[in-house]
Each structure stands twice: as C-alpha cells, then as structure tokens.
Amino acid sequence: MKFYSTLFLVSISYVLIAQELMIHTIPQELCNNAHAVLRNYEGRFEVKAIDKAIYTEHRTITILSKEARLSGDFIAFYDQSSKIRQIDYRIYNQHGQLIHKANKKEIKDQAAISNATIYSDNRVKYYQAPEQITYPYTVELSYNIEYNNTFQFPRWFFLLNENIALEYSSFEFEYPKVLKGRYKEHNFKGKTTKSSTSTSERIKWELQNQVAKKSEPYGAALEEILPSIQLAPSQFKFDDYTGDLSTWQGFATWIHELNQELDPLPEEFKKELKLLTKGKNSLEKTKFIYQYLQDNSRYVSVQLGIGGFQPFSPATVHKHGYGDCKALTYYTKSMLEAVGVQAHYSLVYAGNIPNKIDKDFPSNQFNHVILLVPLSYDNQLDTVWLECTSQTQTFAYLGSFTANREAFVIHNNGKLEWKQTSNYQCQDNQTISKTTIRFDKELNAKIDIEKHTKALSTDALSGLQFLSKQKQGETIKSYLDLPKAQVQSIDLYTQHSEHFGLKAVLSSNNLLNKIGTSYTLIPNICSRHSFIPPNHKNRSQAIHLHIGYEQIDSVEIQIPPQMSIEGLFEPIQLDYIFGSYQAKIKQLANGNLLYTRNLLVKNGIFEATNYKDFLHFFKTVTHSDRKKMILILTEP
C-alpha cells in the first residue's frame, strides 16, 4: 500500500509540473513581441568569507521561436579558483512533458581561449538544445558555481535580453556584515526585502509580469535599459592578494601594488636605450620606443589566476618578446622611463561601442590596458595615448576600440586620475575622395581615385596594407562594385598617426550601362551608402550614434567626344539634427561634369521622435547615391 501511495504522489507531482509548463498557461500579453518567456528565473549570490562565495541559478524559460534559441542554452565559465556543480538541464515540449534530460557526458567542457591566448585557466561548460527540436519548447536548468576569490561579483539581469518577457524572477544577495557587500539597482521597480542576523545581511529582489522590450536599432546598451542588480565587494581576496574596492582609490592602489612586485628591465638594456635615444626630445624618444616595441614584441593573452590582473614583468617580456595588454603596456612604460619619459598605466573598457563607466559604484568595469604619455617638448605640452598590443597601429592613434571613453589612469605614486582618451568628433573622422573618370572613343573608362581618411575613418582602409596586391585589388573592386574592372596600380600611404590614404588607377569597359540608344552612369562610384535602418513604428528609445563621420566627395567626368548629355539629376540637400547631406552635378566650362557630395553624420544621443526623420534621411541618401545621369551618342 505504501508503494502505491508513493507512486500516486510522484504521478501527481509530474502532472502538476506538466500543467505549470504548458504553453497555454502563459498570459497572452507576455507573448506579444516575445521570442521567449522566462517562466521562473531565480538567482542567489552568497559571500561566505573573504575568499569564498557561491552563485546559484535556476531558470525555466519557454522558447517560442528560433530567435531566442540561445537563451535556452546552458553556459558557465570557471577557472582554477572556481568550480561548477550540480548541473541539471531538462527540455519539455509545449504540453509540459519531459522529452530530454542532458546527461553528464553531453555537457561540453573546454578551454575558453582565443587564438591569441597561450596562458589561461579559463574554461567553459555548455550545452545546447538539439537543433531538430520543435518550437515552442521549455528549458529548465539549474547549477551553482563555488568561488575561491571574491574580486568580481556577478550582475543579475532579470531579463536575459530584449524580446524576452518575464513571469517571475528573484535574486538574493547575502554577505557577512564585516565584509560590507555593496549593490546598486538599475531600472528596477519591483519588490525589495531586507533581513539580517547578528552576523549577516540579506537582500531579496523580486520582479514579475514584465512584457518583452522590443529590440530597437541604434538603441541604448542593454545595461542601460534592462532591470538589473549590480554587486561589488568592499574587502576582497584574489589568490594570495587582498584589497579594498570600496573606493576607486583603493582599486588603483591594489593595481599599483601588484605592479610594484615586477622585475625591472635589465640594466644593460636600459643603457642601450639611453644610447639609442641620445639627443632626442621626449616626443622623438616616445616614437622610437613605440617602434621598438612593435618591432620586437607580439601580443598574447594571459588569463591565469592573478595573471589576469598582474602583468608579466618587463624583464620577462624583454626576454621572450611577448605579453598581453598589461605586460606590453608596462614594458613600454618601463622603457620610456628608462630614457626619462614619464608614462602612466591606464585601464579602459575596450570595444567598438564605448561603455559608460559608473563612477558612483567602484568596481572592476575594465577589460583592457593602454598607456598615457604626457609630453613636454619644444616649449609645448602634448598628450599621447599608446595602444601597446598592435604591431601595426600608427603612433599616437587610438581606433574605435579604445577612443572616445574615460580611462582609469594610475600615476606612478599610485594616485588615480580619470582622463578622456582621444575624443574624435564627426569632422575628425573624415574621408575625402577625389575621382577622375576619362572615356576614350571606344567608351573604355580610366578611373583615377584618391581617398584620404582621418581618425576613426582610417579603420575602413588601413586593413588594406596587410593584404597582398591581388587581394587589395579584389577588395577595391568589390568596394566600388566594379567586379570586372582591371586594377592598374595601387598606392597606400600614411601621412602621420591619424591619416591613411589610397591612390588607385583602374580601367573598365562596362562603366557605362547601355539602355536602347542611351547610356547611363552613376557618378558616385566611391561612397555609395548602402544601409537603411529598419522601419520601426512606436519608437521608445533614443537614437544612439556612437561614431560620427564626414564624407566629402568629388568626381570629375570627361564626357566621350562622340556623346552628349541628355539628362542630369536635380541637386539635393538635407539638414537634420543628426546630420546633413548634399549632392549635385554640374557641367564645367571645359565640358566635363563635376559631381560633388557631402555627408555628415553626427555622434550623440537624439530623441526617439527623430527616428522617422532618421529613417527618411538614410533612405534618401541611399537612393540619391545611386542616381544616374544619361548620355546619348551624337555620332556613330
């Protein structure tokens, strides 16, 4: 009898679980604009001691369409100071019936390294639902991670992404009072419960019934719009090193003290550097040292314990010729100081989109290191930023990876300073194109192109220098949409740190397109805009344009002697708060045609109400850039 009672209770339990996970139990309003719905999403982070913490997660999510497939994957990172335990992953069909449970062998475990990484203890465990699975389906997963260091605390997002709705989510944070855990709420409008004992503090956040936030192009970063709880320690321990992260100065002091343990450059090498830079001013010395760095070292990533924060010593980099961003930066700093030039180790958050540092919440918000060199020479002051990981980057130039953001500068006495890296505005990121097109009697065209780029606009061309001549030619023809053209010559040049140029000569026998007895030609062959933002009704987010730029084009066209002009398009001019555009074509006194174009896109944040104009602007630019002129034969 006892056996049958137990069996009955287990059966009832499975029925209840199935009922809870049925798709039709999700409120309809949560399915609107949603690719997935988080049914239940619970997390907990408990600090047990200065060197011990545990993170626990339980997630039940219904995947409605393939766009959200990744949100049902299990993925967790660990290293020598952490362990992942108690992984449980189950899949249910739309009726709430269990159809798969991942076994231990199905959970992948591999090194989490990039091609440039040679020293790393970072690993990842992951599992993906089978591709042949039928939508919709529900994933239930749980796991915990035990940490033996407390430098980095997690950030909890109640919503995993845009286009994901939420039924219920909770997050708990518990810590010993003596360690003074810290937290900050972002976009959170749920329930908060606080409790304590004689030795610990506990906070619980709960949020429910959140409709999906629609993905909007050119919107804010997810960190700025999704509800989340950011955590950070005050006192922490990383390997054998303790520190205080309750203030930014405490963080700077910890980094500074880590670097003080490093072995210096060999004395003989210091003497050699002094001899090689004798008679040079501080700018010339800095250029020499930077060139020496690029010629004699290469980048590798190091993510091994405290090595993720403490660089190789300058002596080690000098001996082996490689290092990560920390090591190569500190090596460059040491070489500069050996020849009498001060330089400062600087932390940034690197990425093509600048990440705003929250100065009100001291914590590790950085992923890269660069070098600040304040210079004084020839009665003038200058500030130079050096990216020390590239063997090809031009001197004193920061690309979109580290420009236009705040750096956490650590001076040689350990004091911190916030400093803006190279700040490029739209007119700084300029491309000037001058093109001449000449036709012979057989209507074959000779095309002479000169493109000169500045600042962040150099990123579009500078990669050509690392390609073979053949690949350079193929890339240029693709860029001009002239696949059958013949490349006669290519010349690449760099004037100074923030300028890169291209001169090319091409020939083409099909630049003119014959339609009946007429011929058409698109005069803009160098700078055709191709991307139109998607139409988005009921826009709610502001428009975020991170990089502004300016394009100035002129194309002079020598008309074939046996042809005349039948039709030219009307000039166009657009002016909006986020940019401007003008294009026109006219006939010169010598009979040639001159096409001119100017496109200016401003960086900044613009109200959502401007999106209709924003869409119209780029639609018009894209259409105008492809406008054709018409020529006719006047003699056979």
XYZ file of C-alpha atoms in Angstrom:
636
model
C 0.000 0.000 0.000
C 2.828 2.373 0.875
C 4.388 1.726 -2.543
C 1.158 2.678 -4.359
C 0.775 5.822 -2.245
C 4.292 6.924 -3.143
C 3.689 6.160 -6.805
C 0.451 8.180 -6.709
C 2.208 11.202 -5.162
C 5.008 11.075 -7.757
C 2.437 10.887 -10.546
C 0.547 13.869 -9.149
C 3.845 15.785 -8.944
C 4.623 15.154 -12.625
C 1.101 16.212 -13.627
C 1.421 19.474 -11.703
C 4.823 20.211 -13.262
C 3.415 19.490 -16.714
C 0.477 21.802 -16.099
C 2.776 24.610 -14.946
C 4.956 24.293 -18.062
C 2.188 24.087 -20.645
C 2.496 26.845 -23.217
C -1.143 27.919 -22.944
C -0.677 28.850 -19.257
C 1.499 31.835 -20.261
C -0.544 35.086 -20.144
C -1.164 36.249 -23.705
C 0.115 39.769 -23.021
C 3.552 38.307 -22.203
C 3.735 36.604 -25.597
C 3.385 39.863 -27.530
C 6.710 40.857 -29.166
C 8.365 37.984 -27.271
C 10.684 35.356 -28.710
C 10.816 33.690 -25.279
C 9.213 33.935 -21.836
C 11.086 33.466 -18.582
C 8.626 31.445 -16.511
C 10.739 31.349 -13.362
C 14.215 32.834 -13.011
C 15.896 32.705 -9.612
C 19.440 33.538 -8.577
C 21.379 33.793 -5.373
C 24.872 35.038 -4.560
C 26.197 34.384 -1.080
C 29.547 35.599 0.214
C 30.601 33.165 2.919
C 34.055 34.605 3.682
C 36.603 36.982 2.169
C 37.834 34.120 -0.030
C 34.670 32.120 -0.587
C 31.349 32.712 -2.350
C 28.690 30.665 -4.126
C 26.373 31.559 -7.007
C 23.201 29.545 -7.630
C 20.832 29.822 -10.586
C 17.561 28.181 -11.529
C 15.952 29.114 -14.850
C 12.766 27.960 -16.543
C 12.306 29.550 -19.943
C 9.910 28.823 -22.800
C 11.498 29.320 -26.208
C 8.817 30.483 -28.630
C 10.944 30.898 -31.762
C 14.445 30.292 -33.085
C 15.435 33.941 -32.468
C 15.655 33.131 -28.738
C 17.227 29.686 -29.041
C 20.470 30.780 -27.352
C 18.539 31.951 -24.281
C 17.794 28.322 -23.504
C 21.429 27.240 -23.629
C 23.448 26.415 -20.556
C 26.799 28.178 -20.461
C 29.028 28.871 -17.453
C 32.680 29.859 -17.134
C 35.131 28.758 -14.480
C 38.858 28.677 -13.702
C 41.248 27.288 -11.114
C 39.582 29.393 -8.404
C 36.006 28.248 -9.130
C 34.020 25.059 -9.642
C 30.686 24.409 -11.372
C 28.491 21.894 -9.612
C 25.035 20.279 -9.730
C 24.211 20.961 -13.379
C 20.680 19.901 -14.278
C 19.242 20.549 -17.767
C 15.802 19.412 -18.965
C 13.641 20.070 -22.006
C 9.835 19.916 -22.087
C 7.524 20.064 -25.085
C 4.653 22.533 -25.463
C 2.409 20.260 -23.406
C 4.808 20.331 -20.453
C 6.024 16.767 -20.995
C 9.683 15.958 -20.346
C 11.318 14.997 -23.663
C 15.037 15.196 -22.838
C 17.376 15.358 -19.865
C 21.030 16.114 -20.586
C 23.404 13.575 -19.100
C 26.840 14.373 -17.769
C 28.586 13.279 -20.964
C 26.505 15.674 -23.054
C 27.695 18.707 -21.075
C 30.671 20.057 -23.024
C 33.753 21.206 -21.117
C 36.513 23.012 -22.973
C 39.117 25.745 -22.702
C 37.684 29.247 -23.099
C 40.553 30.808 -25.020
C 41.062 32.915 -28.113
C 43.637 32.360 -30.856
C 45.942 34.872 -29.148
C 45.751 33.203 -25.727
C 48.550 30.894 -24.632
C 48.326 31.208 -20.837
C 44.835 30.646 -19.478
C 42.987 28.566 -16.931
C 39.611 29.836 -18.140
C 37.227 27.063 -19.120
C 33.585 26.851 -20.111
C 30.874 24.246 -19.655
C 27.938 24.433 -22.024
C 25.018 22.555 -23.507
C 22.704 23.450 -26.385
C 19.272 22.049 -27.059
C 19.217 19.717 -30.103
C 18.716 21.649 -33.360
C 15.909 19.391 -34.545
C 13.730 20.267 -31.561
C 10.217 21.564 -32.306
C 9.174 25.053 -31.232
C 7.854 26.060 -28.795
C 9.644 24.188 -26.020
C 10.630 24.855 -22.413
C 14.052 24.534 -20.806
C 14.574 24.087 -17.091
C 18.154 24.358 -15.910
C 19.998 24.835 -12.638
C 23.600 24.906 -11.441
C 25.897 26.573 -8.930
C 29.426 27.956 -9.010
C 31.733 27.943 -5.987
C 34.357 30.718 -5.929
C 37.628 30.836 -4.007
C 38.153 34.533 -4.752
C 35.845 37.481 -4.214
C 37.208 40.195 -6.504
C 34.442 40.035 -9.123
C 30.767 39.756 -8.162
C 28.065 38.941 -10.732
C 25.485 41.346 -12.132
C 21.954 39.965 -12.190
C 19.696 40.809 -15.131
C 16.031 39.995 -14.535
C 15.541 39.831 -18.306
C 18.103 37.990 -20.389
C 17.678 40.157 -23.468
C 15.295 42.250 -25.497
C 12.221 40.472 -26.883
C 12.072 38.238 -23.792
C 9.171 38.531 -21.354
C 9.154 37.600 -17.671
C 6.601 35.883 -15.434
C 8.662 35.838 -12.231
C 12.265 36.446 -11.191
C 14.038 36.845 -7.895
C 17.597 37.462 -6.814
C 19.150 37.204 -3.362
C 22.399 38.684 -2.084
C 23.776 37.628 1.288
C 27.087 38.628 2.867
C 28.816 38.858 6.252
C 28.343 42.277 7.818
C 32.073 42.581 8.379
C 32.722 42.416 4.592
C 30.250 45.192 3.702
C 28.893 43.910 0.415
C 27.621 46.598 -1.958
C 24.877 46.711 -4.564
C 23.201 49.121 -6.983
C 19.787 48.824 -8.594
C 19.334 49.687 -12.274
C 15.858 50.221 -13.793
C 14.362 48.102 -11.018
C 10.741 48.703 -9.979
C 9.920 45.520 -8.140
C 9.772 44.371 -4.532
C 12.782 44.544 -2.209
C 13.007 42.674 1.106
C 15.841 43.132 3.587
C 16.673 40.987 6.575
C 19.657 40.421 8.840
C 21.134 38.343 11.604
C 23.808 39.257 14.081
C 26.481 38.418 11.516
C 24.982 38.765 8.024
C 22.867 40.923 5.730
C 20.414 39.603 3.154
C 18.537 41.411 0.376
C 15.990 39.854 -1.944
C 14.651 41.479 -5.114
C 11.508 40.214 -6.891
C 10.060 41.210 -10.242
C 7.128 39.757 -12.159
C 4.899 40.143 -15.211
C 7.272 42.140 -17.395
C 6.376 42.391 -21.070
C 9.157 41.991 -23.629
C 11.105 45.085 -24.535
C 11.190 45.402 -28.296
C 14.627 45.424 -29.888
C 15.211 48.830 -31.425
C 18.113 49.596 -33.775
C 20.530 52.270 -32.592
C 19.149 51.884 -29.089
C 20.903 52.093 -25.746
C 23.122 49.330 -24.394
C 21.241 46.536 -22.614
C 22.879 47.532 -19.331
C 21.118 50.881 -19.578
C 17.588 49.621 -20.281
C 17.144 46.205 -18.636
C 16.374 45.887 -14.910
C 19.426 44.576 -13.059
C 21.266 44.438 -9.751
C 24.982 45.236 -9.784
C 27.116 43.784 -6.963
C 30.633 44.511 -5.763
C 32.813 43.735 -2.745
C 34.415 46.159 -0.361
C 37.185 43.950 1.017
C 38.167 41.097 -1.280
C 40.774 38.410 -1.837
C 42.210 37.215 -5.154
C 44.647 34.321 -4.836
C 47.008 35.486 -2.071
C 46.275 39.185 -2.591
C 43.751 41.170 -0.570
C 42.401 44.591 -1.450
C 39.764 47.237 -0.836
C 37.329 48.012 -3.654
C 35.025 50.298 -1.688
C 36.691 53.324 -3.302
C 38.278 53.936 -6.690
C 41.495 54.913 -4.982
C 41.509 51.566 -3.194
C 41.255 49.824 -6.561
C 44.078 51.965 -8.007
C 46.268 51.207 -5.002
C 45.731 47.456 -5.401
C 46.681 47.521 -9.105
C 49.674 49.759 -8.373
C 50.966 47.441 -5.643
C 50.600 44.391 -7.900
C 52.820 46.108 -10.469
C 55.454 47.108 -7.906
C 56.391 43.434 -7.461
C 57.580 43.088 -11.066
C 61.206 42.604 -12.008
C 62.573 45.712 -13.779
C 64.296 45.912 -17.137
C 67.891 44.644 -17.274
C 70.363 47.452 -16.599
C 72.312 46.732 -19.804
C 69.158 47.173 -21.852
C 68.416 50.481 -20.112
C 71.878 51.726 -21.061
C 71.307 50.627 -24.647
C 68.015 52.532 -24.836
C 69.625 55.688 -23.439
C 72.365 55.485 -26.045
C 69.886 54.921 -28.903
C 67.744 57.906 -27.882
C 70.550 60.303 -27.032
C 69.851 63.827 -28.300
C 66.161 63.175 -28.957
C 63.349 65.177 -27.348
C 60.551 63.453 -25.417
C 58.291 63.060 -28.478
C 61.092 61.560 -30.557
C 62.034 59.222 -27.701
C 58.419 58.072 -27.380
C 58.171 57.383 -31.109
C 61.417 55.422 -31.025
C 60.344 53.305 -28.044
C 56.953 52.594 -29.620
C 58.585 51.467 -32.846
C 60.990 49.288 -30.872
C 58.016 47.699 -29.093
C 56.258 46.923 -32.377
C 59.401 45.513 -33.975
C 60.392 43.293 -31.067
C 57.247 42.004 -29.362
C 53.878 40.446 -30.075
C 50.576 40.146 -28.264
C 49.383 37.040 -26.427
C 46.580 36.869 -23.893
C 47.283 35.809 -20.317
C 44.338 34.752 -18.154
C 45.935 32.631 -15.466
C 44.927 33.343 -11.862
C 46.275 36.679 -10.683
C 47.928 36.921 -14.119
C 44.584 38.194 -15.329
C 45.417 41.395 -13.414
C 49.149 41.328 -12.754
C 51.307 41.629 -15.890
C 54.448 39.727 -16.800
C 57.456 41.661 -15.591
C 59.306 43.946 -18.039
C 62.296 41.618 -17.720
C 60.161 38.643 -18.818
C 58.667 40.489 -21.809
C 62.136 41.644 -22.872
C 63.486 38.099 -22.681
C 60.642 36.313 -24.510
C 59.266 39.052 -26.768
C 55.596 38.641 -25.955
C 52.939 39.649 -23.432
C 49.313 40.632 -23.013
C 47.922 44.176 -22.896
C 49.035 44.600 -19.267
C 52.541 43.263 -19.827
C 53.222 45.107 -23.098
C 51.891 48.366 -21.644
C 54.005 48.063 -18.518
C 57.022 47.066 -20.630
C 56.573 50.200 -22.776
C 56.160 52.318 -19.654
C 59.401 50.895 -18.237
C 61.326 51.553 -21.474
C 60.072 55.151 -21.623
C 61.002 55.814 -18.022
C 64.445 54.349 -18.681
C 65.033 57.211 -21.142
C 63.473 59.880 -18.929
C 59.884 59.978 -20.216
C 57.102 59.521 -17.666
C 54.134 57.327 -18.619
C 51.032 56.107 -16.787
C 49.344 52.696 -16.760
C 45.676 53.207 -17.730
C 42.635 50.915 -17.569
C 39.751 51.220 -20.061
C 36.716 49.281 -21.153
C 37.583 48.457 -24.760
C 35.100 47.692 -27.510
C 33.724 49.184 -30.700
C 30.919 50.777 -28.662
C 32.146 52.825 -25.668
C 30.833 51.536 -22.343
C 29.906 54.186 -19.802
C 31.827 53.782 -16.535
C 29.636 54.098 -13.447
C 31.812 56.314 -11.266
C 29.333 56.124 -8.395
C 29.946 52.400 -7.981
C 33.629 51.437 -7.591
C 34.137 48.011 -9.159
C 36.057 46.317 -11.936
C 34.482 47.830 -15.065
C 37.546 47.451 -17.306
C 38.893 44.882 -19.763
C 41.983 46.463 -21.329
C 45.119 48.494 -20.541
C 46.680 51.301 -22.585
C 49.407 53.867 -21.850
C 49.125 57.613 -21.249
C 52.263 59.620 -22.046
C 52.145 63.333 -21.073
C 54.855 65.066 -23.131
C 56.720 68.344 -22.906
C 58.993 69.268 -25.817
C 59.954 72.367 -27.825
C 58.040 74.615 -25.391
C 54.759 72.775 -25.905
C 52.677 70.233 -23.989
C 51.095 67.204 -25.577
C 49.224 64.081 -24.517
C 49.852 60.809 -26.321
C 47.863 57.599 -25.905
C 49.565 54.359 -26.929
C 47.894 51.080 -27.835
C 50.692 48.647 -26.997
C 49.214 45.377 -28.276
C 49.405 46.089 -32.012
C 52.437 45.623 -34.231
C 50.855 47.782 -36.926
C 48.970 50.587 -35.166
C 50.260 54.032 -36.099
C 51.912 56.036 -33.339
C 49.604 58.006 -31.004
C 46.435 56.706 -32.659
C 43.589 55.005 -30.836
C 40.989 53.343 -33.042
C 37.326 52.819 -32.252
C 38.356 50.039 -29.822
C 39.590 52.494 -27.157
C 38.847 56.057 -28.355
C 36.102 58.347 -27.004
C 35.892 56.942 -23.473
C 37.154 57.516 -19.952
C 40.363 55.891 -18.782
C 41.299 54.995 -15.215
C 44.835 56.405 -15.072
C 47.168 55.192 -12.314
C 50.052 57.569 -11.692
C 53.484 56.410 -10.617
C 52.716 57.251 -6.984
C 49.560 55.090 -7.089
C 47.157 58.028 -7.265
C 44.286 57.775 -9.720
C 43.019 60.219 -12.318
C 40.069 59.999 -14.719
C 41.127 61.017 -18.191
C 39.328 61.115 -21.543
C 41.059 59.137 -24.293
C 41.359 60.595 -27.798
C 37.983 62.186 -28.446
C 37.141 62.090 -32.147
C 34.124 64.076 -33.331
C 32.337 63.763 -36.661
C 34.534 66.245 -38.559
C 37.641 64.490 -37.226
C 36.549 61.182 -38.781
C 36.749 62.496 -42.301
C 37.067 60.820 -45.686
C 37.929 62.980 -48.699
C 37.619 61.302 -52.089
C 38.703 62.774 -55.420
C 37.980 60.778 -58.558
C 38.546 61.429 -62.245
C 36.833 59.370 -64.960
C 38.032 59.628 -68.574
C 36.455 57.793 -71.522
C 38.134 57.015 -74.843
C 36.383 56.678 -78.203
C 35.613 53.014 -77.517
C 33.888 54.074 -74.255
C 36.515 52.415 -72.106
C 36.985 54.261 -68.828
C 40.156 55.124 -66.950
C 39.388 55.794 -63.273
C 41.829 57.674 -61.028
C 40.868 57.557 -57.341
C 42.435 59.233 -54.341
C 40.920 58.636 -50.895
C 42.267 60.317 -47.790
C 40.936 59.232 -44.379
C 41.390 60.701 -40.918
C 40.996 59.396 -37.368
C 38.377 56.637 -36.965
C 37.594 56.671 -40.690
C 41.052 55.202 -41.320
C 39.752 51.877 -39.995
C 37.897 51.346 -43.297
C 41.082 51.484 -45.383
C 44.062 50.732 -43.169
C 43.472 46.978 -43.315
C 44.433 47.025 -46.999
C 48.109 47.374 -46.097
C 48.163 43.822 -44.716
C 46.773 42.236 -47.898
C 48.602 41.037 -50.981
C 48.394 43.221 -54.103
C 45.908 40.791 -55.593
C 43.681 40.887 -52.521
C 43.967 44.672 -52.385
C 42.715 44.880 -55.949
C 39.834 42.468 -55.307
C 38.810 44.421 -52.219
C 38.849 47.763 -54.044
C 36.822 46.386 -56.969
C 34.266 44.934 -54.560
C 34.085 48.220 -52.676
C 33.454 50.121 -55.941
C 31.041 47.441 -57.220
C 33.195 47.057 -60.354
C 33.996 43.331 -60.345
C 35.148 43.307 -64.000
C 37.430 46.341 -63.741
C 41.187 45.994 -64.169
C 43.415 47.416 -61.428
C 46.375 49.242 -62.949
C 48.054 50.474 -59.758
C 47.515 50.839 -56.007
C 49.447 53.108 -53.682
C 48.798 53.216 -49.938
C 50.267 55.936 -47.756
C 50.276 57.211 -44.185
C 50.962 60.891 -43.598
C 51.047 60.712 -39.794
C 49.378 58.976 -36.888
C 45.750 59.661 -37.765
C 45.801 59.806 -41.576
C 45.680 56.966 -44.099
C 45.346 57.303 -47.843
C 44.792 55.354 -51.028
C 45.615 56.131 -54.654
C 44.405 53.716 -57.289
C 44.058 53.607 -61.050
C 41.518 51.250 -62.656
C 40.182 50.657 -66.153
C 36.735 49.405 -67.089
C 34.912 48.689 -70.357
C 31.466 48.478 -68.764
C 31.209 51.576 -66.583
C 28.508 52.872 -68.905
C 25.259 50.913 -68.995
C 23.548 50.863 -72.440
C 19.751 51.174 -72.466
C 18.370 51.403 -76.005
C 20.170 54.286 -77.674
C 21.153 55.893 -74.366
C 23.836 55.214 -71.784
C 23.569 55.666 -68.019
C 26.304 56.315 -65.472
C 26.205 56.528 -61.668
C 28.718 59.317 -60.967
C 29.132 58.371 -57.295
C 31.384 55.360 -57.601
C 33.373 55.797 -54.361
C 30.987 56.439 -51.464
C 27.640 54.777 -52.012
C 25.733 54.448 -48.785
C 24.048 51.047 -48.580
C 22.472 50.588 -45.133
C 18.903 51.694 -44.448
C 17.752 51.463 -40.811
C 14.730 49.184 -40.379
C 11.325 50.785 -40.176
C 10.256 50.911 -36.548
C 6.885 52.229 -35.512
C 6.194 53.472 -31.981
C 9.855 54.055 -31.239
C 10.518 54.346 -27.494
C 14.313 54.549 -27.186
C 16.522 57.476 -28.057
C 18.801 57.124 -31.096
C 22.401 56.421 -30.045
C 25.059 57.238 -32.643
C 28.437 56.378 -31.158
C 30.685 57.381 -34.045
C 30.136 60.428 -36.234
C 31.854 60.935 -39.574
C 32.059 63.160 -42.631
C 32.470 62.159 -46.284
C 33.474 64.739 -48.896
C 33.463 63.515 -52.495
C 34.161 64.989 -55.890
C 34.075 63.156 -59.204
C 35.115 64.835 -62.475
C 33.886 63.052 -65.588
C 35.312 63.669 -69.026
C 32.499 63.035 -71.494
C 33.419 60.940 -74.562
C 33.749 63.202 -77.605
C 31.004 61.369 -79.512
C 28.462 61.753 -76.678
C 26.316 64.499 -75.217
C 24.349 64.930 -72.018
C 20.673 64.075 -72.166
C 19.756 64.328 -68.511
C 21.217 65.245 -65.114
C 19.511 64.826 -61.746
C 18.431 67.741 -59.599
C 20.613 68.755 -56.628
C 19.515 67.548 -53.226
C 20.103 68.921 -49.748
C 19.023 67.506 -46.363
C 19.557 69.052 -42.935
C 18.606 67.321 -39.704
C 19.692 67.466 -36.077
C 21.722 64.252 -36.527
C 23.335 65.022 -39.880
C 23.267 66.648 -43.284
C 23.647 65.620 -46.916
C 24.042 67.413 -50.194
C 24.761 66.154 -53.710
C 24.781 67.920 -57.038
C 26.212 67.668 -60.535
C 27.057 70.445 -62.948
C 28.850 70.963 -66.255
C 32.162 72.831 -66.178
C 33.421 75.358 -68.687
C 35.640 72.693 -70.290
C 32.638 70.468 -70.933
C 33.432 67.998 -68.162
C 30.918 67.114 -65.454
C 31.620 67.639 -61.753
C 29.713 65.619 -59.159
C 30.075 66.732 -55.524
C 28.729 65.120 -52.390
C 28.963 65.824 -48.657
C 27.571 63.501 -45.986
C 27.846 64.446 -42.301
C 26.612 62.085 -39.563
C 26.881 63.423 -36.020
C 27.640 61.346 -32.965
C 25.348 61.829 -29.994
C 22.023 60.823 -28.453
C 18.873 62.032 -30.203
C 15.238 61.868 -29.077
C 13.159 58.894 -30.225
C 10.793 61.312 -32.001
C 13.568 61.906 -34.551
C 13.557 58.288 -35.766
C 11.105 58.911 -38.620
C 13.391 61.664 -39.933
C 16.417 59.418 -39.286
C 14.900 56.672 -41.434
C 13.922 59.129 -44.185
C 17.401 60.638 -44.146
C 19.244 57.393 -44.836
C 16.645 56.170 -47.322
C 17.112 59.387 -49.272
C 20.918 59.237 -49.044
C 20.970 55.626 -50.248
C 18.663 56.449 -53.169
C 20.499 59.651 -54.090
C 23.911 57.943 -54.041
C 22.681 55.712 -56.897
C 21.156 58.393 -59.095
C 22.120 58.150 -62.739
C 22.989 60.630 -65.441
C 22.047 59.919 -69.062
C 24.307 60.267 -72.112
C 23.487 59.784 -75.784
C 25.629 59.195 -78.845
C 25.826 62.229 -81.118
C 27.880 60.442 -83.740
C 28.324 56.713 -84.545
